PDB file of C-alpha atoms in Angstrom:
ATOM      1  CA  MET A   1     154.179  79.200 178.631  1.00  0.00           C
ATOM      2  CA  LYS A   2     153.465  81.265 181.734  1.00  0.00           C
ATOM      3  CA  ASN A   3     154.514  84.941 181.900  1.00  0.00           C
ATOM      4  CA  ASN A   4     154.733  85.289 178.145  1.00  0.00           C
ATOM      5  CA  SER A   5     156.060  88.837 177.753  1.00  0.00           C
ATOM      6  CA  ALA A   6     155.261  88.972 174.015  1.00  0.00           C
ATOM      7  CA  LEU A   7     151.660  88.027 174.761  1.00  0.00           C
ATOM      8  CA  PHE A   8     151.509  90.592 177.574  1.00  0.00           C
ATOM      9  CA  TYR A   9     152.721  93.332 175.234  1.00  0.00           C
ATOM     10  CA  THR A  10     150.334  92.255 172.456  1.00  0.00           C
ATOM     11  CA  CYS A  11     147.322  92.307 174.789  1.00  0.00           C
ATOM     12  CA  SER A  12     148.352  95.645 176.295  1.00  0.00           C
ATOM     13  CA  LEU A  13     148.736  97.164 172.824  1.00  0.00           C
ATOM     14  CA  ILE A  14     145.290  95.856 171.850  1.00  0.00           C
ATOM     15  CA  GLU A  15     143.908  97.531 174.971  1.00  0.00           C
ATOM     16  CA  PHE A  16     145.736 100.778 174.216  1.00  0.00           C
ATOM     17  CA  ILE A  17     144.498 100.820 170.612  1.00  0.00           C
ATOM     18  CA  GLY A  18     140.943 100.080 171.753  1.00  0.00           C
ATOM     19  CA  ARG A  19     141.027 103.077 174.064  1.00  0.00           C
ATOM     20  CA  GLN A  20     142.558 105.323 171.398  1.00  0.00           C
ATOM     21  CA  CYS A  21     140.021 104.359 168.719  1.00  0.00           C
ATOM     22  CA  LYS A  22     137.052 103.836 171.072  1.00  0.00           C
ATOM     23  CA  LEU A  23     136.581 100.282 169.817  1.00  0.00           C
ATOM     24  CA  LYS A  24     135.665  97.106 171.638  1.00  0.00           C
ATOM     25  CA  ARG A  25     138.766  94.990 172.024  1.00  0.00           C
ATOM     26  CA  SER A  26     137.174  92.222 169.977  1.00  0.00           C
ATOM     27  CA  GLU A  27     136.804  94.746 167.138  1.00  0.00           C
ATOM     28  CA  VAL A  28     140.463  95.745 167.427  1.00  0.00           C
ATOM     29  CA  VAL A  29     141.570  92.110 167.122  1.00  0.00           C
ATOM     30  CA  SER A  30     139.279  91.564 164.144  1.00  0.00           C
ATOM     31  CA  LEU A  31     140.355  94.770 162.370  1.00  0.00           C
ATOM     32  CA  LEU A  32     144.075  94.178 162.953  1.00  0.00           C
ATOM     33  CA  GLY A  33     143.731  90.694 161.510  1.00  0.00           C
ATOM     34  CA  ASP A  34     145.832  87.575 161.903  1.00  0.00           C
ATOM     35  CA  LYS A  35     148.869  88.827 160.013  1.00  0.00           C
ATOM     36  CA  VAL A  36     149.247  92.032 162.041  1.00  0.00           C
ATOM     37  CA  ILE A  37     148.565  90.308 165.382  1.00  0.00           C
ATOM     38  CA  LYS A  38     151.248  87.750 164.488  1.00  0.00           C
ATOM     39  CA  ARG A  39     153.621  90.599 163.578  1.00  0.00           C
ATOM     40  CA  ILE A  40     152.993  92.407 166.876  1.00  0.00           C
ATOM     41  CA  TYR A  41     153.465  89.191 168.837  1.00  0.00           C
ATOM     42  CA  GLY A  42     156.591  88.225 166.903  1.00  0.00           C
ATOM     43  CA  HIS A  43     158.228  91.639 167.261  1.00  0.00           C
ATOM     44  CA  ALA A  44     157.009  92.540 170.754  1.00  0.00           C
ATOM     45  CA  ASP A  45     160.573  92.498 172.111  1.00  0.00           C
ATOM     46  CA  VAL A  46     161.501  95.311 169.704  1.00  0.00           C
ATOM     47  CA  LEU A  47     158.170  97.171 169.780  1.00  0.00           C
ATOM     48  CA  HIS A  48     158.221  97.485 173.560  1.00  0.00           C
ATOM     49  CA  CYS A  49     161.370  99.623 173.294  1.00  0.00           C
ATOM     50  CA  GLU A  50     159.291 102.432 171.766  1.00  0.00           C
ATOM     51  CA  PRO A  51     156.510 104.307 173.557  1.00  0.00           C
ATOM     52  CA  ILE A  52     153.346 102.243 173.272  1.00  0.00           C
ATOM     53  CA  ALA A  53     151.505 105.278 171.845  1.00  0.00           C
ATOM     54  CA  LYS A  54     153.919 105.328 168.901  1.00  0.00           C
ATOM     55  CA  ALA A  55     153.401 101.637 168.170  1.00  0.00           C
ATOM     56  CA  ALA A  56     149.640 102.081 168.495  1.00  0.00           C
ATOM     57  CA  ASP A  57     149.651 105.006 166.054  1.00  0.00           C
ATOM     58  CA  GLU A  58     151.621 102.972 163.521  1.00  0.00           C
ATOM     59  CA  PHE A  59     149.205 100.025 163.635  1.00  0.00           C
ATOM     60  CA  ILE A  60     146.150 102.292 163.661  1.00  0.00           C
ATOM     61  CA  SER A  61     147.449 103.925 160.472  1.00  0.00           C
ATOM     62  CA  LEU A  62     148.639 100.682 158.867  1.00  0.00           C
ATOM     63  CA  CYS A  63     145.248  99.034 159.323  1.00  0.00           C
ATOM     64  CA  ASN A  64     143.167 102.204 158.804  1.00  0.00           C
ATOM     65  CA  LEU A  65     141.342 101.597 162.068  1.00  0.00           C
ATOM     66  CA  PRO A  66     138.175 103.670 162.387  1.00  0.00           C
ATOM     67  CA  ASN A  67     137.062 105.665 165.389  1.00  0.00           C
ATOM     68  CA  GLY A  68     134.190 104.036 167.197  1.00  0.00           C
ATOM     69  CA  SER A  69     131.962 105.020 170.082  1.00  0.00           C
ATOM     70  CA  PHE A  70     132.893 102.427 172.723  1.00  0.00           C
ATOM     71  CA  ASP A  71     134.286 104.509 175.583  1.00  0.00           C
ATOM     72  CA  ASN A  72     134.555 102.378 178.682  1.00  0.00           C
ATOM     73  CA  GLU A  73     136.981 104.885 180.227  1.00  0.00           C
ATOM     74  CA  LYS A  74     134.482 107.744 180.077  1.00  0.00           C
ATOM     75  CA  ASN A  75     131.705 105.528 181.409  1.00  0.00           C
ATOM     76  CA  CYS A  76     133.821 104.321 184.337  1.00  0.00           C
ATOM     77  CA  LYS A  77     132.534 105.537 187.711  1.00  0.00           C
ATOM     78  CA  TYR A  78     135.698 104.509 189.519  1.00  0.00           C
ATOM     79  CA  GLU A  79     139.416 104.566 188.872  1.00  0.00           C
ATOM     80  CA  VAL A  80     140.188 103.429 185.333  1.00  0.00           C
ATOM     81  CA  PRO A  81     142.646 100.524 185.293  1.00  0.00           C
ATOM     82  CA  ASP A  82     145.670 101.191 183.117  1.00  0.00           C
ATOM     83  CA  TYR A  83     146.147  99.357 179.832  1.00  0.00           C
ATOM     84  CA  TRP A  84     149.038  97.299 181.253  1.00  0.00           C
ATOM     85  CA  THR A  85     146.744  95.961 183.998  1.00  0.00           C
ATOM     86  CA  ILE A  86     144.070  94.934 181.513  1.00  0.00           C
ATOM     87  CA  GLY A  87     146.700  93.533 179.156  1.00  0.00           C
ATOM     88  CA  GLU A  88     147.890  91.320 181.974  1.00  0.00           C
ATOM     89  CA  VAL A  89     144.358  90.045 182.653  1.00  0.00           C
ATOM     90  CA  TYR A  90     144.020  88.969 179.012  1.00  0.00           C
ATOM     91  CA  GLU A  91     147.558  87.545 178.918  1.00  0.00           C
ATOM     92  CA  ARG A  92     146.964  85.341 181.942  1.00  0.00           C
ATOM     93  CA  LEU A  93     143.600  84.127 180.696  1.00  0.00           C
ATOM     94  CA  ILE A  94     145.008  83.280 177.279  1.00  0.00           C
ATOM     95  CA  GLU A  95     147.922  81.417 178.884  1.00  0.00           C
ATOM     96  CA  ASP A  96     145.552  79.512 181.155  1.00  0.00           C
ATOM     97  CA  VAL A  97     143.192  78.318 178.421  1.00  0.00           C
ATOM     98  CA  ASP A  98     145.695  77.877 175.573  1.00  0.00           C
ATOM     99  CA  CYS A  99     145.582  74.491 173.879  1.00  0.00           C
ATOM    100  CA  GLY A 100     148.643  74.887 171.668  1.00  0.00           C
ATOM    101  CA  ASP A 101     148.208  77.874 169.343  1.00  0.00           C
ATOM    102  CA  ILE A 102     148.555  81.008 171.439  1.00  0.00           C
ATOM    103  CA  LEU A 103     147.426  83.410 168.701  1.00  0.00           C
ATOM    104  CA  GLU A 104     144.373  81.311 167.886  1.00  0.00           C
ATOM    105  CA  THR A 105     143.547  81.268 171.595  1.00  0.00           C
ATOM    106  CA  LEU A 106     143.999  85.062 171.700  1.00  0.00           C
ATOM    107  CA  LYS A 107     141.398  85.438 168.926  1.00  0.00           C
ATOM    108  CA  ASP A 108     139.028  83.023 170.673  1.00  0.00           C
ATOM    109  CA  VAL A 109     139.268  84.845 173.994  1.00  0.00           C
ATOM    110  CA  TYR A 110     138.796  88.314 172.534  1.00  0.00           C
ATOM    111  CA  SER A 111     135.853  87.193 170.384  1.00  0.00           C
ATOM    112  CA  SER A 112     134.071  85.612 173.353  1.00  0.00           C
ATOM    113  CA  TRP A 113     131.650  87.033 175.916  1.00  0.00           C
ATOM    114  CA  ILE A 114     134.491  87.638 178.346  1.00  0.00           C
ATOM    115  CA  ASP A 115     135.712  90.639 176.341  1.00  0.00           C
ATOM    116  CA  GLY A 116     132.672  92.585 177.565  1.00  0.00           C
ATOM    117  CA  ALA A 117     133.134  91.425 181.158  1.00  0.00           C
ATOM    118  CA  ILE A 118     136.799  92.447 181.296  1.00  0.00           C
ATOM    119  CA  SER A 119     136.035  95.782 179.596  1.00  0.00           C
ATOM    120  CA  ASN A 120     133.347  96.653 182.154  1.00  0.00           C
ATOM    121  CA  TYR A 121     135.425  98.840 184.442  1.00  0.00           C
ATOM    122  CA  ASN A 122     132.407  99.425 186.704  1.00  0.00           C
ATOM    123  CA  SER A 123     132.551  95.813 187.836  1.00  0.00           C
ATOM    124  CA  ASP A 124     135.266  94.097 189.806  1.00  0.00           C
ATOM    125  CA  PHE A 125     135.550  91.201 187.359  1.00  0.00           C
ATOM    126  CA  PHE A 126     138.969  92.139 185.968  1.00  0.00           C
ATOM    127  CA  TYR A 127     140.334  92.300 189.544  1.00  0.00           C
ATOM    128  CA  GLN A 128     139.326  88.722 190.303  1.00  0.00           C
ATOM    129  CA  SER A 129     141.871  85.947 190.634  1.00  0.00           C
ATOM    130  CA  ARG A 130     143.427  84.383 187.603  1.00  0.00           C
ATOM    131  CA  ASP A 131     141.838  81.016 188.442  1.00  0.00           C
ATOM    132  CA  TYR A 132     138.378  82.535 188.836  1.00  0.00           C
ATOM    133  CA  ILE A 133     138.541  84.374 185.491  1.00  0.00           C
ATOM    134  CA  SER A 134     139.718  81.284 183.605  1.00  0.00           C
ATOM    135  CA  GLU A 135     137.044  79.141 185.279  1.00  0.00           C
ATOM    136  CA  CYS A 136     134.369  81.675 184.261  1.00  0.00           C
ATOM    137  CA  TYR A 137     135.683  81.618 180.714  1.00  0.00           C
ATOM    138  CA  CYS A 138     135.633  77.829 180.581  1.00  0.00           C
ATOM    139  CA  ARG A 139     132.092  77.678 182.014  1.00  0.00           C
ATOM    140  CA  ASN A 140     131.002  80.449 179.648  1.00  0.00           C
ATOM    141  CA  GLU A 141     129.513  82.535 182.472  1.00  0.00           C
ATOM    142  CA  ILE A 142     130.326  84.603 185.520  1.00  0.00           C
ATOM    143  CA  ILE A 143     130.245  82.289 188.503  1.00  0.00           C
ATOM    144  CA  ALA A 144     128.268  83.609 191.448  1.00  0.00           C
TER     145      ALA A 144
END
């Protein structure tokens, strides 16, 4: 399903939580766990009616997420992309490589090497075309 708004919200919330807690996005997905990710995805239409910071605070508390030291915003030399922009990058990639179970694909994408590439705001990787990013993911490398 293209333009999956529940997936877009879920990915954007993961990004927001990662920034709040200073955690790699793969860590956020792992710490939230399957049940909570499924809950976020399943209730995204309701959750998006609240400020995203409120939803993030609730899930941070619910899952007792720790504070880490991964601060890709602070380390960014250029303009920091907003969490909606990064959420959309993940959403599109997950849609493009999904083989039937969107939440399983979400976990696979976030636990792969591409999490680091998308989170490197000093590169232009996250600005690349949708097709390029999915091709890189499928080849398991950044294509020169």
